[in-house]
Short mmCIF file of C-alpha atoms (C1' of nucleotides) in Angstrom, two decimals:
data_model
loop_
_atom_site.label_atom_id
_atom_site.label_comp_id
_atom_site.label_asym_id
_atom_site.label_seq_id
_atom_site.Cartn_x
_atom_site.Cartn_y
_atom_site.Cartn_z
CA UNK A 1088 9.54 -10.99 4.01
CA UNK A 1089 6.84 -9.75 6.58
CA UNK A 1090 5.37 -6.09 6.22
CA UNK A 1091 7.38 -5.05 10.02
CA UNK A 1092 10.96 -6.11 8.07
CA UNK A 1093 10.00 -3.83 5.79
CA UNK A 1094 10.97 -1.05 8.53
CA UNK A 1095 14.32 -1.96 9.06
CA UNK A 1096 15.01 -1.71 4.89
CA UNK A 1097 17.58 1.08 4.18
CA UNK A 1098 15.25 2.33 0.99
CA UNK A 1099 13.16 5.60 1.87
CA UNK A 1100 10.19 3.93 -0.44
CA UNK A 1101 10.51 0.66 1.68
CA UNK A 1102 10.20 2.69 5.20
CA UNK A 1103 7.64 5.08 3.97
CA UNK A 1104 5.72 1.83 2.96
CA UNK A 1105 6.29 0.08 6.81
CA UNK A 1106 4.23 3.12 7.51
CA UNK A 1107 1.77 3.75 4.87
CA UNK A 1108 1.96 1.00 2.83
CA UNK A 1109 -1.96 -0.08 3.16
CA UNK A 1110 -5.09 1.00 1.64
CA UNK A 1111 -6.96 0.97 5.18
CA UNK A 1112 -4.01 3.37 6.17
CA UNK A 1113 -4.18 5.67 3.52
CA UNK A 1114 -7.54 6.04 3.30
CA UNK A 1115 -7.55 6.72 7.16
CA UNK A 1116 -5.39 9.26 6.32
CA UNK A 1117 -6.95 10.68 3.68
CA UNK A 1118 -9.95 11.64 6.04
CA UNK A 1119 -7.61 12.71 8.40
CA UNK A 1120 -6.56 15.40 5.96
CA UNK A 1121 -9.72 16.43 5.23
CA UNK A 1122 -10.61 17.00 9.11
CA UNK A 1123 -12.03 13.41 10.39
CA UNK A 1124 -10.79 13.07 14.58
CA UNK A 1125 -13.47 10.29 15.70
CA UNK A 1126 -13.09 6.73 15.09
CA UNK A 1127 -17.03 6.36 14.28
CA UNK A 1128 -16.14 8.21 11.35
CA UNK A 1129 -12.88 6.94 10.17
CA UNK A 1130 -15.36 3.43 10.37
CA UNK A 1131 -18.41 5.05 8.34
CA UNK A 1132 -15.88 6.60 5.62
CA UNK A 1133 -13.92 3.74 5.05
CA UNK A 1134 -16.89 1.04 5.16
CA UNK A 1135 -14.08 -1.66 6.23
CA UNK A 1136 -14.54 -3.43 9.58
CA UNK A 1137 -14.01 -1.77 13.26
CA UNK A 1138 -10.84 -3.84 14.33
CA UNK A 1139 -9.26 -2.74 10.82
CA UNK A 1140 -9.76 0.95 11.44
CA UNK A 1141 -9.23 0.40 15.29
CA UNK A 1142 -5.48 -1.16 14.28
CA UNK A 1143 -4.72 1.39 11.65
CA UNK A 1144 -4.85 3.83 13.91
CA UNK A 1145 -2.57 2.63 16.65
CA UNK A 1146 -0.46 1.89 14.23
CA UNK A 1147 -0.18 5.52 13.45
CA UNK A 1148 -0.16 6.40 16.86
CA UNK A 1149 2.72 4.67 17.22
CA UNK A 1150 4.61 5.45 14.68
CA UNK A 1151 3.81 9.51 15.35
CA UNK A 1152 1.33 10.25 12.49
CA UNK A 1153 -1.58 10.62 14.68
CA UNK A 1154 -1.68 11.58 18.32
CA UNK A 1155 -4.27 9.69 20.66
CA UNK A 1156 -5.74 12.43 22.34
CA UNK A 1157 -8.77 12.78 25.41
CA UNK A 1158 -11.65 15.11 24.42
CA UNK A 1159 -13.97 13.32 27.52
CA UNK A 1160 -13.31 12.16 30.43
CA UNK A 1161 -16.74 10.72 31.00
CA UNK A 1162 -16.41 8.13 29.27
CA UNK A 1163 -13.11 8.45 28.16
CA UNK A 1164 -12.96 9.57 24.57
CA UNK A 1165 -10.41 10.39 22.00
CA UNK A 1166 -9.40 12.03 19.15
CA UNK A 1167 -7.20 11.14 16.39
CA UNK A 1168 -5.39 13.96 15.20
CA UNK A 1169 -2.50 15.09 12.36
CA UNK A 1170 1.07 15.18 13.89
CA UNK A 1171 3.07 17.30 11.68
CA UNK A 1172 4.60 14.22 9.99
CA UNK A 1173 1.15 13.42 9.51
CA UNK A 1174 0.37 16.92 8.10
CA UNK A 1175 3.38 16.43 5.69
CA UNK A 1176 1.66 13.85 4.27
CA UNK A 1177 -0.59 16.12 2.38
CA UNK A 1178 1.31 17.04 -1.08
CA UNK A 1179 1.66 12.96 -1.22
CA UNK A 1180 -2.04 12.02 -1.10
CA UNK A 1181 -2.72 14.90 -3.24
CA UNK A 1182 -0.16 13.76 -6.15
CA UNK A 1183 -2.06 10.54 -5.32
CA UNK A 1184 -4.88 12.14 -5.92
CA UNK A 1185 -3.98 13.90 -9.01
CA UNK A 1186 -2.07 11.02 -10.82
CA UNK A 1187 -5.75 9.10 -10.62
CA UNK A 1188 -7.60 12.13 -11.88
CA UNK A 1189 -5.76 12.32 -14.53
CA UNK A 1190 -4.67 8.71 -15.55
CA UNK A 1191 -7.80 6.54 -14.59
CA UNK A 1192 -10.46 6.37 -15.40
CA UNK A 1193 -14.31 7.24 -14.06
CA UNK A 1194 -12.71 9.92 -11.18
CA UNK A 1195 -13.93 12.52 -13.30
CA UNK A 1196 -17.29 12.81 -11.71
CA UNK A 1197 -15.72 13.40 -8.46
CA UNK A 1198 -13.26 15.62 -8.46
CA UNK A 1199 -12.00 16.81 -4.59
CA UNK A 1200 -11.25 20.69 -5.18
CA UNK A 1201 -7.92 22.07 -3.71
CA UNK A 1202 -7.97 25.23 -2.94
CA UNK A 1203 -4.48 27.10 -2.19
CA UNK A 1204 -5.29 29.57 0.66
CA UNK A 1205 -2.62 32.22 -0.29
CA UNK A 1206 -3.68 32.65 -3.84
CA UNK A 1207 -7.22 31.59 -3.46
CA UNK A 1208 -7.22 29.74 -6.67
CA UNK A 1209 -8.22 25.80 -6.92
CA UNK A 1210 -4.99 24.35 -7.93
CA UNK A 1211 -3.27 21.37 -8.94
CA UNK A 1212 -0.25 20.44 -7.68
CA UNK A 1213 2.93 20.32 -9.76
CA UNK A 1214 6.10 18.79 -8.73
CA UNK A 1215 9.05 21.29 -9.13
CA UNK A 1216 12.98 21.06 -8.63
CA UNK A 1217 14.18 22.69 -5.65
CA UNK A 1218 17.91 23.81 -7.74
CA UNK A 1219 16.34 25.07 -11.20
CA UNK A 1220 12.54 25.68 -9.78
CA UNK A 1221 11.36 24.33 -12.95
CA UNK A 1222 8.45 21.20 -13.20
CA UNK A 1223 9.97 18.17 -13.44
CA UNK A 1224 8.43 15.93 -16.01
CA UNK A 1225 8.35 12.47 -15.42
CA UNK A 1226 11.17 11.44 -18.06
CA UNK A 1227 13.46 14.51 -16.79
CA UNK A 1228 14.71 12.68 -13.89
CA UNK A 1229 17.95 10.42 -13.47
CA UNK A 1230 18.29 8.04 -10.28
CA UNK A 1231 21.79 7.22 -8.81
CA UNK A 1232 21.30 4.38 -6.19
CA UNK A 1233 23.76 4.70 -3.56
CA UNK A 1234 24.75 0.80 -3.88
CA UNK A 1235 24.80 0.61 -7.73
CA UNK A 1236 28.33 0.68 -7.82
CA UNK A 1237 28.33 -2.62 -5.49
CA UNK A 1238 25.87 -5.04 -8.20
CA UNK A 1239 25.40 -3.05 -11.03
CA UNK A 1240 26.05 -5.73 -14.16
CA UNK A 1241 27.70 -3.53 -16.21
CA UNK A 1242 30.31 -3.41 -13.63
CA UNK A 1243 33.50 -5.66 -14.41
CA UNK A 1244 36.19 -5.71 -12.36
CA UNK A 1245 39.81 -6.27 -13.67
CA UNK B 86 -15.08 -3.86 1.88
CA UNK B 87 -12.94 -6.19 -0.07
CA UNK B 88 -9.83 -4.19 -2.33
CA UNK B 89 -11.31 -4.73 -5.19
CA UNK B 90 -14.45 -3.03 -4.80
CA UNK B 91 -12.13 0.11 -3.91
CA UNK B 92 -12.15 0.03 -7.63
CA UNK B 93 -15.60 1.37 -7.89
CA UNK B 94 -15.63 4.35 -4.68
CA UNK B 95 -15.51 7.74 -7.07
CA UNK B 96 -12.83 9.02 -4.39
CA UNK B 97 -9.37 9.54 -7.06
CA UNK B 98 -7.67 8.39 -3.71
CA UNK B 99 -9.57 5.65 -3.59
CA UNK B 100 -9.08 4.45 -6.98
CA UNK B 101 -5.27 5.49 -6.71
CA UNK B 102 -5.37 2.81 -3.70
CA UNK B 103 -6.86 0.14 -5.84
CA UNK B 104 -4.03 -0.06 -8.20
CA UNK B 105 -0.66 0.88 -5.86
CA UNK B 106 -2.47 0.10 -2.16
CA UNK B 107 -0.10 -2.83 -1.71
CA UNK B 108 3.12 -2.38 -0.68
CA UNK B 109 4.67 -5.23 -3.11
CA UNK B 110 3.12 -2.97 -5.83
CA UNK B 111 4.60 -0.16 -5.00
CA UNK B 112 8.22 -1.69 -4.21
CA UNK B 113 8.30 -3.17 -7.76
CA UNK B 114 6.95 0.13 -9.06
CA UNK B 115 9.90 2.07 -7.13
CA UNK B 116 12.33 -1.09 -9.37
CA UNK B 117 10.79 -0.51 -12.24
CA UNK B 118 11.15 3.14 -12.32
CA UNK B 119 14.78 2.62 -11.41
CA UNK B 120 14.74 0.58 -14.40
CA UNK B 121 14.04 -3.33 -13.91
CA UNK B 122 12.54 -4.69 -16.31
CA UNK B 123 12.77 -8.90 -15.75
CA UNK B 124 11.21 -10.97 -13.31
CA UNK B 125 14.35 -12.37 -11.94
CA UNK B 126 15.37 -8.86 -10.81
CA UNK B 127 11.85 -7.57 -9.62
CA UNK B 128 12.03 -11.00 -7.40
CA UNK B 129 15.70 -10.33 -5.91
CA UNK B 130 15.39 -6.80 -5.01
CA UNK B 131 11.84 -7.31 -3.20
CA UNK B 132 12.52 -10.60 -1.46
CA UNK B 133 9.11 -11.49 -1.26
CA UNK B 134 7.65 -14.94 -2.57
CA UNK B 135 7.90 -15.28 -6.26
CA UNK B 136 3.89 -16.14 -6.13
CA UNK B 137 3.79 -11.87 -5.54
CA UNK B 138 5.61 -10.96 -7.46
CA UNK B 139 4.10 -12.68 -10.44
CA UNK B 140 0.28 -12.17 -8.92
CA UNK B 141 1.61 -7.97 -8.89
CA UNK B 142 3.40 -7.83 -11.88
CA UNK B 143 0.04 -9.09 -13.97
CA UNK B 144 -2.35 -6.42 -11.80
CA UNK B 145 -0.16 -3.14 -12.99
CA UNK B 146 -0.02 -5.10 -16.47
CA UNK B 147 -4.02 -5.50 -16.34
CA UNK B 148 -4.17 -1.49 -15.19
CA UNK B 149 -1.63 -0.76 -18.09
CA UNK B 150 0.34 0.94 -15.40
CA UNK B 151 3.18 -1.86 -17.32
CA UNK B 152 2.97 -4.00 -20.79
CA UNK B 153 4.84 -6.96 -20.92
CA UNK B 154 6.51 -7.90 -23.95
CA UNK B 155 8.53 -10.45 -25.30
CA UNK B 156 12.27 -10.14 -25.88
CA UNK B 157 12.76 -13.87 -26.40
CA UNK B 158 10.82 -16.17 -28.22
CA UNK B 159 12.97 -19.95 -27.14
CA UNK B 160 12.08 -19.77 -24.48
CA UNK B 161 9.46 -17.72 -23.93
CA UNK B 162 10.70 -14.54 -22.72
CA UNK B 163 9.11 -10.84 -21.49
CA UNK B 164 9.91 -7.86 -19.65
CA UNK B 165 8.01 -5.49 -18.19
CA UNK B 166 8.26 -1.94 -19.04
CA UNK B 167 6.23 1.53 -17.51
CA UNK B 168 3.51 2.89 -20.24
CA UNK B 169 3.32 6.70 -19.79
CA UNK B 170 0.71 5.96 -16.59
CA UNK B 171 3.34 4.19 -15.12
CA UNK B 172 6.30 6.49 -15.37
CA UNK B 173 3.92 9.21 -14.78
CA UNK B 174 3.72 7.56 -10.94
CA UNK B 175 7.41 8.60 -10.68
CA UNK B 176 6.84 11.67 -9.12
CA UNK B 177 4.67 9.78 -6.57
CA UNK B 178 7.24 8.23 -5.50
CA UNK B 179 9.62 11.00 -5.12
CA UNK B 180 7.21 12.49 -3.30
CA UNK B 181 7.15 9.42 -0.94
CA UNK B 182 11.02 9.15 -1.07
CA UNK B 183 11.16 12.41 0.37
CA UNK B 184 8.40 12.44 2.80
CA UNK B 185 10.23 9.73 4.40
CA UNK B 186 13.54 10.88 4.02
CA UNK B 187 12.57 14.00 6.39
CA UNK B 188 10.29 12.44 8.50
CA UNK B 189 11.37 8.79 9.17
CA UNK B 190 14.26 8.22 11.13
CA UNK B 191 17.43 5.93 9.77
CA UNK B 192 17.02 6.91 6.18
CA UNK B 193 19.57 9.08 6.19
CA UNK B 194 22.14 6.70 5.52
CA UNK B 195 20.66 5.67 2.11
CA UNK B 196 19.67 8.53 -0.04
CA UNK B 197 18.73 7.98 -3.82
CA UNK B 198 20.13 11.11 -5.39
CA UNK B 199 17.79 12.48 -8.23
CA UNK B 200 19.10 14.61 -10.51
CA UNK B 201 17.19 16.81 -12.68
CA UNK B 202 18.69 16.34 -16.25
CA UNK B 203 17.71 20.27 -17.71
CA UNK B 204 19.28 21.53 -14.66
CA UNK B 205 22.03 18.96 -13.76
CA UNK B 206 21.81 19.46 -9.97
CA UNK B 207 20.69 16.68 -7.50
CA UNK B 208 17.16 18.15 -6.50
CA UNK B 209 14.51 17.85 -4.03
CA UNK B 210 10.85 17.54 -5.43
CA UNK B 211 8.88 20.72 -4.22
CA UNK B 212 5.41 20.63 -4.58
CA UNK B 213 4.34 23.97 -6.51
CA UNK B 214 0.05 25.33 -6.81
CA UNK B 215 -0.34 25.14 -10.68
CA UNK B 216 -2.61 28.73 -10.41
CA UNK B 217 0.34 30.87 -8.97
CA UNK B 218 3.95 29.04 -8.63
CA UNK B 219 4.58 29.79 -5.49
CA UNK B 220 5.33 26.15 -3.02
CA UNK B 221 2.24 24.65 -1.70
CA UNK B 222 3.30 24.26 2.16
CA UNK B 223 1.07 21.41 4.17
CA UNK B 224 -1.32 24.11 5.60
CA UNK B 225 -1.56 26.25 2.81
CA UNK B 226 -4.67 23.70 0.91
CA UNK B 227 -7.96 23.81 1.51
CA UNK B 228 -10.34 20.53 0.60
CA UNK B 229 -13.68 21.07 -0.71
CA UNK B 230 -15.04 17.99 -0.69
CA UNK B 231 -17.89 17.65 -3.96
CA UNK B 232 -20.50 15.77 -1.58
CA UNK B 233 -19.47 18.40 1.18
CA UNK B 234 -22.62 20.26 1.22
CA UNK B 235 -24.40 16.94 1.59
CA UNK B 236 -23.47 16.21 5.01
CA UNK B 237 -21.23 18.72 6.62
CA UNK B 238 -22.14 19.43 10.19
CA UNK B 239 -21.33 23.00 10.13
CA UNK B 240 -24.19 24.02 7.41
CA UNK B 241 -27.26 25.29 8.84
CA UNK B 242 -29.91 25.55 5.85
CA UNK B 243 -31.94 28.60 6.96
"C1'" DA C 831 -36.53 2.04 31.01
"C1'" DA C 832 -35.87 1.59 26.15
"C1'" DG C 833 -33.13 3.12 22.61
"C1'" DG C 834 -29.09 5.62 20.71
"C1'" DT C 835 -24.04 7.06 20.46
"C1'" DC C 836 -19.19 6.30 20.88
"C1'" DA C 837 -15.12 3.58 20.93
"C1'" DG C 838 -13.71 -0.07 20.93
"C1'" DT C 839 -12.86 -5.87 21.66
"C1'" DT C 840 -13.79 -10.66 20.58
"C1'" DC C 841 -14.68 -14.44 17.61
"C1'" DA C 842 -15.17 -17.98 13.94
"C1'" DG C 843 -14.84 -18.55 9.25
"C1'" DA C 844 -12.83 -16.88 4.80
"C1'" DA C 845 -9.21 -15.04 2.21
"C1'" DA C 846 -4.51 -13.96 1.40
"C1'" DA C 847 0.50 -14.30 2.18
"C1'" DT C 848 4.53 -17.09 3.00
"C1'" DA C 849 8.65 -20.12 2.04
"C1'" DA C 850 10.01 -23.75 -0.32
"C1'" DA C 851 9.74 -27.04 -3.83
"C1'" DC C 852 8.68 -28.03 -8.52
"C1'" DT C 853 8.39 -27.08 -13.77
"C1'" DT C 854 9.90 -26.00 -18.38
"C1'" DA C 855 13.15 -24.61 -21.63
"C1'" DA C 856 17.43 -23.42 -22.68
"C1'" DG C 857 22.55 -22.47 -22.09
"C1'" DT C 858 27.36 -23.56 -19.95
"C1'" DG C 859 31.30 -26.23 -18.87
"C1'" DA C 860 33.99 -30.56 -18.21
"C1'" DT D 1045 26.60 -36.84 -21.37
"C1'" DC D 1046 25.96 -35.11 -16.73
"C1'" DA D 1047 25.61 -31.56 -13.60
"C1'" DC D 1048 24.81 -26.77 -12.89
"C1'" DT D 1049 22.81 -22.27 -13.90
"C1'" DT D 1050 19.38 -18.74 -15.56
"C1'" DA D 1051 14.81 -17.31 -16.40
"C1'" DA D 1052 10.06 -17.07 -15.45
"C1'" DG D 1053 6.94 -18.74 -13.52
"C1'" DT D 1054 3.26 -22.45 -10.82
"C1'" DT D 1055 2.02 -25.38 -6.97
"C1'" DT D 1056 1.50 -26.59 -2.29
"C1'" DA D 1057 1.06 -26.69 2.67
"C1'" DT D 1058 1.21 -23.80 6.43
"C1'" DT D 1059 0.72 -19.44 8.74
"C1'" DT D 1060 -1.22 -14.90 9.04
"C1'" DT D 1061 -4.53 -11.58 8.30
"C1'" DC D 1062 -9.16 -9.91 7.19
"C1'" DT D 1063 -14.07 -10.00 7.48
"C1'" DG D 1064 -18.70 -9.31 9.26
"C1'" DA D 1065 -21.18 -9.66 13.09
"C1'" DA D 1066 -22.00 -9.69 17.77
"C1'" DC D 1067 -20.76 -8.00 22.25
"C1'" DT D 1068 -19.19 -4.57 25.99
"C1'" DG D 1069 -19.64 -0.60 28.76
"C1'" DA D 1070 -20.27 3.98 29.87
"C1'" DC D 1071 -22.97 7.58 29.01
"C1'" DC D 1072 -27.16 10.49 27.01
"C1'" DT D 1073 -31.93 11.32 25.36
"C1'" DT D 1074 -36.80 10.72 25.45
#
DNA sequence: AAGGTCAGTTCAGAAAATAAACTTAAGTGA
DNA sequence: TCACTTAAGTTTATTTTCTGAACTGACCTT
């Protein structure tokens, strides 16, 4: 299976890895977060070569993470910057984030802080159910596949 | 800059990328957290070459984000199971589940329905600052980036 | 006019991914 | 006993992608 079928998969995980499923991606995005626009410095963060970050973002373009916009006419010059899809993106990379702070390690040393603008306070970011409004721990959660019923083993029919 | 030398940048996201930055890897993690546990099964749900799937398997088992263990001696049999790292990535991937759920188009149709077993209810993961409760929306978070200070262009040193 | 910046494109060689076949060890059924 | 199936991989040949490095072109600075 090639990475593009990976867009036409029914699975949210699948689709939101057609789109994001790359470290060059992610990392692009990443600085995009933190306020990069300019492909010279997309290339000097990520340190990977120019057709690689050139790609990556086109492929965001097009699939409405980034917008492609002018800044220059003379000589024409863009920005990159956050869609709102884009800006959605945020409380993933910083679970990312915070999953690797706190489960590998040597990340210690350089620890990005977040600061949440209404309280003020440098935060970490905890995942909470939307019924209850209560964390939910990692064990606390049961999944019900929508096609179980269709291959699950323990399924016999009469 | 190869992938494995993302294994060295001090950036969490960074490191994060060097163990899940590969689609495969994440797919099986999705699997696993739904609970596969044999090759066989890993292979059938990702339909990728069974050369990935074994190559992926044995980098989350090297990054203990899995241990495999026998269940079967004649023949030689394991599964693979999540250590606490590993299940701790499940709200990573709820996170991603429901970025793309809202954002991508044609996921609608297939929607993994989490429910939250203190609370019973089919949920949404909300992402919540640790320092007051309240949601963290995407424009709410400030980054202060440790090396900031180094290079920002905004700071004039009088 | 030489050198620098920005945003890329092009290219040849290296590395990785792919599908399909093969392996090993056992169990199933006729 | 022979053929088929399951499980968990490995091997192989071909295709695809990635890499670093050079190149382009329009402008700006000194």
């Amino acid at each position: 299976m090639r990475w593009s079928e990976l867009e036409t998969e029914p699975c949210p995980v699948a689709r939101a890895m057609s789109v994001i499923g790359d470290r060059w991606t992610v990392l692009l995005l990443r600085d995009a977060l933190r306020g990069v626009t300019r492909f010279e410095e997309f290339h000097r963060r990520l340190g990977c070569s120019r057709a690689i970050v050139s790609e990556r973002l086109a492929h965001l373009v097009e699939r409405s993470i980034l917008v492609r916009e002018p800044y220059e006419l003379h000589p024409p010059r863009h920005d990159y910057r956050l869609t709102e899809s884009g800006r959605a993106l945020g409380p993933l990379l910083m679970t990312m984030s915070n999953w690797a702070e706190t489960w590998l390690p040597g990340t210690s040393a350089y620890r990005v802080r977040r600061i949440h603008k209404t309280c003020g306070h440098a935060f970490q970011p905890v995942i909470q159910c939307s019924e209850c409004g209560e964390p939910v721990a990692p064990g606390d959660v049961e999944h019900v596949d929508p096609r179980a019923r269709l291959r699950t083993p323990a399924q016999k029919p009469a």
